[in-house]
XYZ file of C-alpha atoms in Angstrom:
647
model
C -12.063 19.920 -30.186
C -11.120 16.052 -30.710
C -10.934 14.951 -27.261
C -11.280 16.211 -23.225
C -9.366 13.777 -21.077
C -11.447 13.645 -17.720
C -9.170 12.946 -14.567
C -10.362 12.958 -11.122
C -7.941 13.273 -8.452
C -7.644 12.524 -4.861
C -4.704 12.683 -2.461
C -2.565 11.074 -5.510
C -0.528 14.437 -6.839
C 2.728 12.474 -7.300
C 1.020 10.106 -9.240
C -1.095 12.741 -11.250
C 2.130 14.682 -12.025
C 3.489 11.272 -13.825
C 0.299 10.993 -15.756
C 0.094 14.301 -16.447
C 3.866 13.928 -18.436
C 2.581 10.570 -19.943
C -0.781 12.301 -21.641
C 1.708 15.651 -22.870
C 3.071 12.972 -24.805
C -0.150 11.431 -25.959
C -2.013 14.351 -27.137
C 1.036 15.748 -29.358
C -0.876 15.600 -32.498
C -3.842 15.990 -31.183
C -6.457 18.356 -30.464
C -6.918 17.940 -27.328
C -7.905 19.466 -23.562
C -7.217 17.932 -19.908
C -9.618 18.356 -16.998
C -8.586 17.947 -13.289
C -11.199 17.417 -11.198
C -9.854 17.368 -7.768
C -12.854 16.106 -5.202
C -11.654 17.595 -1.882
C -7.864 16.718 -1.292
C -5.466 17.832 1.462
C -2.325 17.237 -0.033
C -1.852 20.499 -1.669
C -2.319 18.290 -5.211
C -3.659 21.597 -7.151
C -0.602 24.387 -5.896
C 1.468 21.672 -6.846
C 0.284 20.962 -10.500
C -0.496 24.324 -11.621
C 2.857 25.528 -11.995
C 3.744 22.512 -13.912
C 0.861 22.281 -15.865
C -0.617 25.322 -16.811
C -2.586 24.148 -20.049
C -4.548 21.873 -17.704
C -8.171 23.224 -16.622
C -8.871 22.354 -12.743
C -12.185 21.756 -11.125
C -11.444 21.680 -7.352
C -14.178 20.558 -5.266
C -14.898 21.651 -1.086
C -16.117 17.967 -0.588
C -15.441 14.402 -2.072
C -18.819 13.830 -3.994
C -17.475 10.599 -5.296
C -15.908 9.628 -8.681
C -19.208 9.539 -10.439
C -20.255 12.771 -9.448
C -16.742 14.524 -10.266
C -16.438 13.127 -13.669
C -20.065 14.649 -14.699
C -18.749 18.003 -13.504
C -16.061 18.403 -15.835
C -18.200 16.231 -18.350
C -21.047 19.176 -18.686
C -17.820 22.067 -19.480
C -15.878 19.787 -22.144
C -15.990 20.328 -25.301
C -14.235 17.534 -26.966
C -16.181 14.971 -29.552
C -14.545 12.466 -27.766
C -14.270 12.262 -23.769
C -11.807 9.755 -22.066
C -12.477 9.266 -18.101
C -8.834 8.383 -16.770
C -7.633 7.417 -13.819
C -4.679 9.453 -12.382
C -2.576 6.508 -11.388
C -2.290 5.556 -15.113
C 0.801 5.872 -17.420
C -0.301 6.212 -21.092
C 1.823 5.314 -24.290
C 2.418 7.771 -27.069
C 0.322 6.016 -29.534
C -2.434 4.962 -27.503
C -5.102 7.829 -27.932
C -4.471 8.263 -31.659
C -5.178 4.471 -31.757
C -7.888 4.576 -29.947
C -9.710 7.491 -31.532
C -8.852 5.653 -34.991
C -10.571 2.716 -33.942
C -14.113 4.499 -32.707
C -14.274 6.730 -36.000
C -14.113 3.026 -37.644
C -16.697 1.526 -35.970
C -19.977 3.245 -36.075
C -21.640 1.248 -33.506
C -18.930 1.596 -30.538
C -20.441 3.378 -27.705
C -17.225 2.923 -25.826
C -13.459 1.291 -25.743
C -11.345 0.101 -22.836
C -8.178 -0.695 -22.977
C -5.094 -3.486 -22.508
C -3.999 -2.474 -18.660
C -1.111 -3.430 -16.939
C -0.091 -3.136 -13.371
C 3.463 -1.187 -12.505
C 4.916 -4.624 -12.751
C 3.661 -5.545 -16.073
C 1.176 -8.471 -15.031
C -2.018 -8.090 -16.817
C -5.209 -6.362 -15.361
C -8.202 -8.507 -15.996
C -10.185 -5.978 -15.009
C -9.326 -4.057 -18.263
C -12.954 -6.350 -19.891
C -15.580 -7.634 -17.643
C -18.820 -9.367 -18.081
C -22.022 -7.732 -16.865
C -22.553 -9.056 -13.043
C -24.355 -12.203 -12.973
C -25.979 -13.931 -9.634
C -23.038 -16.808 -10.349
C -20.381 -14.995 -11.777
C -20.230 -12.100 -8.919
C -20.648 -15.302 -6.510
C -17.559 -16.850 -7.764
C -15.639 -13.270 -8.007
C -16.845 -12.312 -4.392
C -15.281 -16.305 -3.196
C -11.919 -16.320 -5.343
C -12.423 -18.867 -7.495
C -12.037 -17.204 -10.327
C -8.308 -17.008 -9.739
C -7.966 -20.657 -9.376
C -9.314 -21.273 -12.935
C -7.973 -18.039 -14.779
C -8.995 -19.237 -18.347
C -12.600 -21.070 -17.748
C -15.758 -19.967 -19.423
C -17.502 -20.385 -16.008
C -15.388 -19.464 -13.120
C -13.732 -16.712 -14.954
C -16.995 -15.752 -16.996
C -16.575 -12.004 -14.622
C -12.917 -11.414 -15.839
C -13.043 -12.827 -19.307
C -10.193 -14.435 -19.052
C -10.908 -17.091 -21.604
C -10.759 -13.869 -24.373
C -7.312 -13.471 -25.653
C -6.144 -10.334 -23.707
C -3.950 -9.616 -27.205
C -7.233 -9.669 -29.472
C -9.658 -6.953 -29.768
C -13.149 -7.871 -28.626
C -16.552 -6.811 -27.864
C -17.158 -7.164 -24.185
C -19.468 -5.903 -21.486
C -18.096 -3.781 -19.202
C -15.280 -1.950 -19.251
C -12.849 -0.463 -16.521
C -13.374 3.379 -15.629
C -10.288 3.659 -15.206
C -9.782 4.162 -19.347
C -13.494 4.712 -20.760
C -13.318 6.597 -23.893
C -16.779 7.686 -25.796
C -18.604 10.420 -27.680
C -19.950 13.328 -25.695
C -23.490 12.977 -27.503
C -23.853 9.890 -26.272
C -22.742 10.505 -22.679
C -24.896 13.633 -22.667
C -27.565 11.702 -23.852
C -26.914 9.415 -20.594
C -26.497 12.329 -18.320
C -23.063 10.653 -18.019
C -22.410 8.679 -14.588
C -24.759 7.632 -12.414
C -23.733 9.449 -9.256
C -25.167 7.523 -6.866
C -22.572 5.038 -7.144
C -20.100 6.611 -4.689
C -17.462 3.970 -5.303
C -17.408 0.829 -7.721
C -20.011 0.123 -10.101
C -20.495 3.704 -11.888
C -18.216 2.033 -14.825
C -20.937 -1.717 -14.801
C -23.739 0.717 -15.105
C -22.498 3.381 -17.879
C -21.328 0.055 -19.569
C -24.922 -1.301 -19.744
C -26.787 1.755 -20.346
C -24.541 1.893 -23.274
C -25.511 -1.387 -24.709
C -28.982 -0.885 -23.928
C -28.786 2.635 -26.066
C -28.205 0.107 -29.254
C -24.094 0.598 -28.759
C -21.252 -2.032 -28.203
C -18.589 -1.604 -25.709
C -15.379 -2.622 -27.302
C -12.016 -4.096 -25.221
C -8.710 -2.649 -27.245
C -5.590 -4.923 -27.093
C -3.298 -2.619 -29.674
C -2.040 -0.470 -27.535
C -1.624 -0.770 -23.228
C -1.456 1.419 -20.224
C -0.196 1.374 -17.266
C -2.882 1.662 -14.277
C -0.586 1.160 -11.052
C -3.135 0.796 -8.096
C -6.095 -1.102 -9.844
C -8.640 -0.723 -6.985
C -8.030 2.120 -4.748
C -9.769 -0.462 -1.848
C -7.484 -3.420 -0.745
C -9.658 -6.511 -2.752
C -8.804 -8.698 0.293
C -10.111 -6.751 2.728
C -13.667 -7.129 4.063
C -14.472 -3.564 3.561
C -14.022 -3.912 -0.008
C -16.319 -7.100 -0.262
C -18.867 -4.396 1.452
C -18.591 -1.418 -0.628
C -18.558 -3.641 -3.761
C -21.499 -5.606 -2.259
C -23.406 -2.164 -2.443
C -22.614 -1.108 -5.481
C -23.907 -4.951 -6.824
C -27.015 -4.469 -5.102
C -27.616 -0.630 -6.558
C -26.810 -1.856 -10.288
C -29.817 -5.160 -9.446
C -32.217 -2.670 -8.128
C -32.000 -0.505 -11.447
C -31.729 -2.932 -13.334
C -33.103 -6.425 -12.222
C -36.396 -7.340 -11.490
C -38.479 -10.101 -9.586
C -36.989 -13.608 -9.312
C -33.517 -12.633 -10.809
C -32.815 -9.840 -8.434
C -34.083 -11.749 -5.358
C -31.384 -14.811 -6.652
C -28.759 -12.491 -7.442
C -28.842 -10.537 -3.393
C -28.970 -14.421 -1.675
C -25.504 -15.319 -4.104
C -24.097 -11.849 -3.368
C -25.135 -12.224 0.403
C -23.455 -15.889 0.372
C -20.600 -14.351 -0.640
C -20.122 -11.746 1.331
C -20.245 -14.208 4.768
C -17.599 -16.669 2.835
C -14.932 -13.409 2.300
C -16.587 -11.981 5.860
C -15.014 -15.171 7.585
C -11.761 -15.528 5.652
C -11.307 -11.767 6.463
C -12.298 -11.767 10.323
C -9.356 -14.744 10.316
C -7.122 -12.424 8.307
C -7.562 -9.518 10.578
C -7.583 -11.549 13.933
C -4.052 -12.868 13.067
C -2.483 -9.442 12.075
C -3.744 -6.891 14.985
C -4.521 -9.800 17.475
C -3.698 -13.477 16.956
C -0.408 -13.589 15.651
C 1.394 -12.625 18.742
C -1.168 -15.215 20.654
C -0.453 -17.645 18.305
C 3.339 -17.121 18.499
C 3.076 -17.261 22.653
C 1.063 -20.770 22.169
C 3.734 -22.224 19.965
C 6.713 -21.275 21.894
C 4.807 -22.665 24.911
C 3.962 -25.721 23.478
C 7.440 -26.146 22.090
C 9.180 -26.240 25.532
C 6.033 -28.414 26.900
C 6.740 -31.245 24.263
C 10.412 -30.690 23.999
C 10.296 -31.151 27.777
C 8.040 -34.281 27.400
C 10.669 -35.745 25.127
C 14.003 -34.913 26.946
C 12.203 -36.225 30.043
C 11.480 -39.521 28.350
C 14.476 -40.250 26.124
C 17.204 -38.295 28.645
C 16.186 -38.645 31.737
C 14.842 -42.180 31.621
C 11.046 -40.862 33.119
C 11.869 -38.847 35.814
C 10.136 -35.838 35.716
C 11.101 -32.372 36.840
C 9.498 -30.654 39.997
C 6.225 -29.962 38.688
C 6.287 -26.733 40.327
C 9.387 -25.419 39.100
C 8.214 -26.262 35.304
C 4.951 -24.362 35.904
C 7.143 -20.836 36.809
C 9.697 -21.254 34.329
C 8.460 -22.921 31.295
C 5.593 -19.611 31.006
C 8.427 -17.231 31.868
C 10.321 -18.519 29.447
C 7.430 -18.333 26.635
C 7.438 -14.985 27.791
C 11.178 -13.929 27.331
C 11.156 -15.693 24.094
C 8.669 -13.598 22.863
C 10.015 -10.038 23.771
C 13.290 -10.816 22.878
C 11.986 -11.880 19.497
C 9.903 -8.415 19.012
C 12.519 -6.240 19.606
C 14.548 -8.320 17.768
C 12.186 -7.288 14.847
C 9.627 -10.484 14.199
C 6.800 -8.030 13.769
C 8.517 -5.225 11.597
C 7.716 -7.678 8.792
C 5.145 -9.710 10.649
C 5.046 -12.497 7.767
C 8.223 -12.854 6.359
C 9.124 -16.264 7.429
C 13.543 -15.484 7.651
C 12.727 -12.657 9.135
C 10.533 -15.079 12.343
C 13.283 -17.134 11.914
C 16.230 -15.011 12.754
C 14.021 -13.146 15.404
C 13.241 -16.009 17.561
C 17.393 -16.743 17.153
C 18.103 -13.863 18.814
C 15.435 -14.526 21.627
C 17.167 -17.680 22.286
C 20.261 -16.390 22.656
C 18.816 -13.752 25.243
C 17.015 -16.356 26.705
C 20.075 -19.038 27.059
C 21.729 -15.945 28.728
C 18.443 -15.063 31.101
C 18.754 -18.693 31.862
C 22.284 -18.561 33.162
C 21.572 -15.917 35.108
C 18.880 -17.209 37.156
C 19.336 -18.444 40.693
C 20.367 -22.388 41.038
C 16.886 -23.141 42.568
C 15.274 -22.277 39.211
C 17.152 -23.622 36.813
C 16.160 -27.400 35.910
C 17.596 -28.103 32.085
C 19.914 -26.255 29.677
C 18.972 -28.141 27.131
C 15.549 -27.782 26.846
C 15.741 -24.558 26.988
C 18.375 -24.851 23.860
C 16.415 -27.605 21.766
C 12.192 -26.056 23.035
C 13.635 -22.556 21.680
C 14.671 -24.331 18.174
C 11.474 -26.502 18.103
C 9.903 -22.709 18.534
C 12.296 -21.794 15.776
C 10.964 -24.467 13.283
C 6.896 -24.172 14.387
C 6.441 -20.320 14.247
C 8.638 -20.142 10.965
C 6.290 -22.828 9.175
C 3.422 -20.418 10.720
C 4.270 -18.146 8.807
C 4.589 -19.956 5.418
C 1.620 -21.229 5.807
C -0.020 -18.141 6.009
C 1.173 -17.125 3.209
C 0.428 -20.479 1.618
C -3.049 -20.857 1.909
C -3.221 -16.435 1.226
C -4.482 -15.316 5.036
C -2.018 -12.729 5.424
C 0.121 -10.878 2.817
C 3.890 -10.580 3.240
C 4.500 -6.575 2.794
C 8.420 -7.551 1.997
C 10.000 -4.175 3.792
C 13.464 -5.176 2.723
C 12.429 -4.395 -1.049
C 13.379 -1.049 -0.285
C 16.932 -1.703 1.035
C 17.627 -3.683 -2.509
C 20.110 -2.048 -5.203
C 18.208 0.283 -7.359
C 19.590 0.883 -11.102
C 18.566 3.196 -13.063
C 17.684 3.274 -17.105
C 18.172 6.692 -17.991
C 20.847 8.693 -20.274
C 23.745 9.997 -18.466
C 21.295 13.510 -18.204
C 18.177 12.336 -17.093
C 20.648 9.914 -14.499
C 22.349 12.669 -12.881
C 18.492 14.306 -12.170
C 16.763 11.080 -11.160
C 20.138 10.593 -9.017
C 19.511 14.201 -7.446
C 16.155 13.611 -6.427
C 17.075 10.350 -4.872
C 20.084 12.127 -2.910
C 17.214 14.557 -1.736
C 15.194 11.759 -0.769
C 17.569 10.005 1.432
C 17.812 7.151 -1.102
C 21.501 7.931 -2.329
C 22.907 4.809 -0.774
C 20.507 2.384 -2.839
C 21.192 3.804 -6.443
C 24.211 0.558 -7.765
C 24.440 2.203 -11.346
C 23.050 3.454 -14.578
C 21.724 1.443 -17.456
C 22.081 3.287 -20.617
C 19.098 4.043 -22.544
C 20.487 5.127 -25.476
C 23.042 2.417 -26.485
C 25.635 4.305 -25.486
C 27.597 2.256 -22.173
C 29.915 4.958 -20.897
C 30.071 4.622 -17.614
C 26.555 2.738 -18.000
C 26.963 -1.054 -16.346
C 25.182 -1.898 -19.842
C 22.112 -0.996 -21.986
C 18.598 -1.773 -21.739
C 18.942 -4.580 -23.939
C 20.721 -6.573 -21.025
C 18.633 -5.543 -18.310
C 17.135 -8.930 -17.149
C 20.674 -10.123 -17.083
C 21.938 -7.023 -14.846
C 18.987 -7.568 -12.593
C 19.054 -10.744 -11.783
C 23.498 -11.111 -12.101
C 23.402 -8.155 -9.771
C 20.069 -8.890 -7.398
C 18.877 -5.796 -8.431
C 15.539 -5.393 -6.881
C 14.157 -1.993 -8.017
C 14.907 -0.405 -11.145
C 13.744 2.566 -12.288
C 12.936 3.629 -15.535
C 12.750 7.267 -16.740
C 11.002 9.372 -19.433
C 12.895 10.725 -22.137
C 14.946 9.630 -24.263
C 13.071 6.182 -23.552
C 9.037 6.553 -25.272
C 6.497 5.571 -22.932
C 5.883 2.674 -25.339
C 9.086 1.121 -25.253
C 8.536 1.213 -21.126
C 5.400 -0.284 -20.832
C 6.797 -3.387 -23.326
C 10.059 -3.596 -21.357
C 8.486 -4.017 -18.001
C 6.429 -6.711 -19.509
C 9.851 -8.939 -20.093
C 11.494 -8.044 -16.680
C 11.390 -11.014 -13.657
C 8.396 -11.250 -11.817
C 10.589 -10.265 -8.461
C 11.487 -6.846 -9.574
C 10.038 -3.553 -8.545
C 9.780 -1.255 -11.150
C 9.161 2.599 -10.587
C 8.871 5.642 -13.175
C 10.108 8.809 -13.726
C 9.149 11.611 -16.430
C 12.252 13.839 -17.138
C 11.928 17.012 -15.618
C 9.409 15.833 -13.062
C 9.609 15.834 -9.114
C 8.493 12.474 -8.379
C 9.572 8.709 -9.111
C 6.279 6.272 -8.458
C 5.228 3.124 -8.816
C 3.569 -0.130 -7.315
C 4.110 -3.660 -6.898
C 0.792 -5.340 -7.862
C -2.353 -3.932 -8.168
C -3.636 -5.005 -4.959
C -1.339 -2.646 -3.074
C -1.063 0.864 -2.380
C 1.364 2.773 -4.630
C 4.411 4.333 -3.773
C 6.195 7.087 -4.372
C 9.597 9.245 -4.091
C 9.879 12.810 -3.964
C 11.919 15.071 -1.474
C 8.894 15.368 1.370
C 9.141 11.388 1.338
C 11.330 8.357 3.498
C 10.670 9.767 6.972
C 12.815 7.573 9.491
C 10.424 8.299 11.469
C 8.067 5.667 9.359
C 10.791 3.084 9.900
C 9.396 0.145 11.881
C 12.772 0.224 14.094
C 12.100 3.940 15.535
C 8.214 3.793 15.692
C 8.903 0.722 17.976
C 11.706 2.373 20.010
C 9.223 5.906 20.086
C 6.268 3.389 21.881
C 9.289 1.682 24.075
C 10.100 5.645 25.347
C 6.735 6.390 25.621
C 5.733 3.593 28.126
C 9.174 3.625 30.000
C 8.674 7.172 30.670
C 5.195 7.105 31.624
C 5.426 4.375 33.589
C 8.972 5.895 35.670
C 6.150 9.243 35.914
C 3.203 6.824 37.826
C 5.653 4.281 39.713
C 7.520 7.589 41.283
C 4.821 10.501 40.931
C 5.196 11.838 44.792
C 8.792 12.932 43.618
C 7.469 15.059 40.498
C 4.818 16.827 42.339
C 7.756 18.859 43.509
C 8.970 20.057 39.939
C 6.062 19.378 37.237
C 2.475 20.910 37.735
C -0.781 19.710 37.497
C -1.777 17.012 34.382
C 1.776 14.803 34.982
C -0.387 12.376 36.117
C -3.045 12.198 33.955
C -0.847 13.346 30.794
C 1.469 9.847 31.512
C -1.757 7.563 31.907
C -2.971 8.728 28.484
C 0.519 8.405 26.708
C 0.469 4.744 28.389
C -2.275 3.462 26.878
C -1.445 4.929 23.802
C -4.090 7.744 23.307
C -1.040 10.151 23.263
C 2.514 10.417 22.792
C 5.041 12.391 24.598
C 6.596 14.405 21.864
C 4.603 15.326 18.511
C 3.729 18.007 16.007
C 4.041 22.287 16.514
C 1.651 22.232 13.682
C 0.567 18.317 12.258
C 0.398 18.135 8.212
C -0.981 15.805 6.019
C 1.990 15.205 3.941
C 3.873 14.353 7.530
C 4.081 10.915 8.712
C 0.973 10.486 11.458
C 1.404 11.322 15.231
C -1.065 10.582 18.583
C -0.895 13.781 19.594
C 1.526 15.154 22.006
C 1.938 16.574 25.459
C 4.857 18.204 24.048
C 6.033 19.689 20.566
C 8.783 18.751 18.657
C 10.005 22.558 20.036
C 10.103 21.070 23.477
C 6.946 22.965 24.345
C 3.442 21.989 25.583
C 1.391 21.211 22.791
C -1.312 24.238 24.412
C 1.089 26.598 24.497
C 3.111 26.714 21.259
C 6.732 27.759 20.782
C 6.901 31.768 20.399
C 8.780 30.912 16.800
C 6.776 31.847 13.602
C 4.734 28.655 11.826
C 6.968 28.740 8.931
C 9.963 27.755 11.728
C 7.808 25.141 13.349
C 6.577 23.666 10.364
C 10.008 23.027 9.395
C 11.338 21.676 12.939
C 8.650 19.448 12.231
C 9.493 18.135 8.788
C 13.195 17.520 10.051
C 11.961 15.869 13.202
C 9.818 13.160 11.138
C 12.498 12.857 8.296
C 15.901 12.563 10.336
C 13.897 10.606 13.308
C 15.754 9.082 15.801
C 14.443 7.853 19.537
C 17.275 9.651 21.075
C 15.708 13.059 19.786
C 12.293 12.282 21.699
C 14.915 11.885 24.729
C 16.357 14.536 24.798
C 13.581 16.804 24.732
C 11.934 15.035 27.429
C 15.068 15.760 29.558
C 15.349 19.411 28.247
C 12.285 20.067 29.004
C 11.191 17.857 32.171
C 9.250 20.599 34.111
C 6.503 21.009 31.489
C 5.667 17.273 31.096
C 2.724 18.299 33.061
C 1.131 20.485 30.000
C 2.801 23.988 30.770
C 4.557 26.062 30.017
């Protein structure tokens, strides 16, 4: 046997099933075997590949042991001179294994390769070579600086980015996300080191590799995709922790005395500088943000108030007493008008703050005129304090973004046009799956992929002109006719705005992601709940604590017609422990749910709906995917008397 592909999967069969296709291709003339070690998941990923992939030999585990662990399991059955730990989330081109292997029969001193990755967009990974960590070097990685200075031999000593990322060279470390070696050698290293749970396994098999007399080579002749990079968000504090860990268990086994004790006090220096910037970062998003918003709308009518009185009313104040009631109420209406208007479905995106808060005034001009004559005092600042609002909370928000606190999750991406490179076959099947997805409405045209423009709105060759004449946002490319190859260069030319997905011909699934330091997505038919749409999870919370709080405000009156928990059962959906209507029977491939007082069946969650699971399950599944507040409504109504738990 040439080669065992290692491939260790968790909670990611969409994206599996895509690499899957991709390595088919790979291993064509090769003699070859794939291992699927599957460490514990619960969304069905092995009944769903083993149809499709019966060639495939699957580990699956009880328990996730960690990605060290897992890849030694399948490493002790293969058989293959040559093993290649792969991540699932990676898209391989035809020509890259044969390359690869080529390469390590030539060099009789490579103990292992990595390879040129991109991300789903096309940017470079620098992650794909790595210097071994260094007190300074993880310092400046742990801080950020490194992506100030992208091509210096000091701050960006950890990425190597001063090495030409189109030149082979010998490196470090290298990414487990594509680690190819010999079996003897990895036997003779017992393989991972499985007490790295997370991060560092790949730093650690890359240095025990050098220190076995072997070099660890970075290949730029051929490039994969790798979609997600880390699995971890990198801005997020709980990264910074578990890579903190896995720093300090590579210096324990492998630093000693002075160097060690330097390298934990630059690590630990570190981790407070990210720790602070991340406390910020979190305070804004689940906390601060609408505090902060409240504070600038109030300060805007306080100095717009300040001015009119000075330059409109010649100093003469307003009754202090009537500012102190209405300017707070005001700050107040402002800022519900401008949630439900939407300002926190896409909490960053500075239009989207902007035309929020012009609704609110709006609503707000109109509370205004509808307030008695004893507590109104000035139209206009009203008019101008809501604008001055306008302007602060929208600069806010670019500043956020400016100085990277927050990241702006751009929702509306996935309203944009969607074309589609594909022949007119592969088309009509990607078009299908979309249709089954909900998605129909987004698809603008077809981009021929074969030359031939029949009802095509051109060919691949004039794709960055489509997409950016057309303000295409999304295109998606699929697998057939097109060679993984071509794909991976193409994506590399397109606009930096675009999101690009994938598709394998004959596959279920279309994935993708944005940049590395998000979570993937994907498409398939069990995907696009409304019920995931920011508009109906806020109207859902809206029903929830109207109806609760009509339940406590007039509970004498329902002790007549609903028994026992009313009470208790509204008190817990108020605060948010619970909702009023969820799941017969919750899955983990539905959208999450509190859970319910009653089912989506309309009865009490304790005493299910006489109808078989199979029934249930699929109320269920329709509820989340064609979700609308109304539904939650109606049940309520239907089935008023057994709000208090039965049935």
């Amino acid at each position: 046997m040439q080669l065992s592909i290692i491939i260790v999967n968790y909670n990611v069969k969409y994206f599996l099933e895509q690499c899957l296709h991709s390595v088919e291709k790979a291993i064509t003339q090769l003699e070859a075997e794939v291992w699927i070690v599957d460490n514990a998941s619960t969304d069905g990923s092995i009944e769903y590949l083993q149809n499709k992939f019966s060639r495939v030999k699957y580990i699956s585990n009880t328990q996730n042991g960690g990605f060290a662990k897992a890849n030694n399991q399948a490493l002790e059955k293969a058989t293959g001179e040559y093993i290649l730990f792969l991540n699932p989330d990676t898209l391989l081109a035809e020509d890259c294994l044969s390359k690869c292997l080529s390469f390590m029969d030539k060099n009789a001193k490579a103990g292992a390769l990595g390879i040129r990755m991109v991300d789903g967009s096309g940017k470079f990974l620098p992650e794909s070579k790595r210097a071994f960590p260094h007190p300074l070097t993880s310092f400046i990685k742990l801080v950020g600086l490194g992506t100030l200075f992208p091509k210096s031999k000091i701050f960006s000593r950890y990425s190597l980015g001063y090495l030409d990322e189109f030149k082979n060279h010998e490196v470090d470390v290298l990414a487990g996300a594509f680690l190819l070696s010999k079996r003897e050698l990895l036997l003779q290293l017992k393989g991972f080191d499985d007490t790295f749970f997370m991060y560092g396994e790949d730093i650690d098999l890359s240095f025990r590799i050098q220190k076995a007399g072997y070099k660890n080579f970075y290949f730029s002749e051929s490039s994969i995709i790798h979609f997600k990079g880390e699995s971890t968000r990198k801005g997020s504090l709980n990264y910074v922790k578990i890579f903190y860990q896995a720093m300090i268990l590579f210096v324990k086994k492998h630093y000693a005395g002075s160097k060690a004790s330097v390298f934990r006090l630059f690590i630990q220096m570190a981790i407070w500088v990210r720790a602070i910037f991340s406390a910020v970062s979190k305070f804004i998003s689940k906390i601060g943000l609408p505090l902060f918003d409240a504070l600038i709308i109030f300060a805007s009518f306080n100095l717009v108030t300040f001015l009119w009185i000075y330059f409109m009313r010649n100093g003469q104040g307003f009754i202090s007493s009537l500012i102190n009631r209405t300017l707070p109420g005001f700050t107040l209406v402002f800022l519900a008008a401008a949630t439900l208007a939407g300002i926190y479905d896409n909490k960053y995106k500075p239009a989207k703050a902007f035309y929020s808060a012009l609704v609110a005034i709006i609503v707000m001009l109109a509370v205004y005129s509808l307030l008695p004559e004893r507590m109104r005092f000035s139209r206009g600042v009203i008019l101008f304090g809501g604008l001055t609002a306008i302007l602060f909370i929208t600069l806010f928000r670019w500043l956020l973004l400016k100085w990277g606190l927050v990241e702006n999750s751009d929702e509306t991406k996935k309203q944009h046009q969607t074309i589609i490179v594909a022949t007119p076959r592969e088309f009509a099947e990607v078009k299908e799956l979309m249709v089954r997805s909900g998605l129909k409405d987004r698809i603008m045209g077809r981009v021929a992929a074969n030359g031939i423009r029949e009802d095509a709105l051109g060919t691949i060759d004039h794709l960055k002109t489509l997409a950016e004449s057309m303000r295409i946002r999304e295109v998606i490319f699929c697998k057939g006719y097109l060679s993984y190859s071509t794909i991976i260069n193409t994506i590399q030319q397109l606009p930096p705005n675009l999101s690009v997905r994938f598709h394998a011909y004959g596959s279920d699934s279309i994935v993708g992601s944005d940049s590395k330091d998000t979570a993937g997505e994907f498409v398939s038919p069990n995907s696009n709940f409304q019920i995931t749409q920011p508009y109906q999870k806020r109207m859902k919370r809206l029903l929830d604590i109207g109806i609760s709080l009509f339940i406590l405000f007039t509970f004498p009156v329902h002790l007549l017609f609903i028994k026992t928990k009313s009470l208790r059962n509204a008190a817990t959906v108020l605060i948010g422990r619970k909702t009023w209507i969820s799941y017969s029977h919750p899955k983990n491939w539905l959208p999450n749910l509190q859970p319910g007082i009653l089912t989506t069946t309309g009865s009490p969650v304790k005493f299910p709906h006489p109808s078989s699971r199979e029934t249930a399950n699929l109320i269920d599944h329709w509820y989340a995917k064609n979700y609308d507040w109304t539904q939650d409504l109606k049940i309520i109504i239907k089935n008023y008397k057994r709000l208090g738990g039965r049935s």
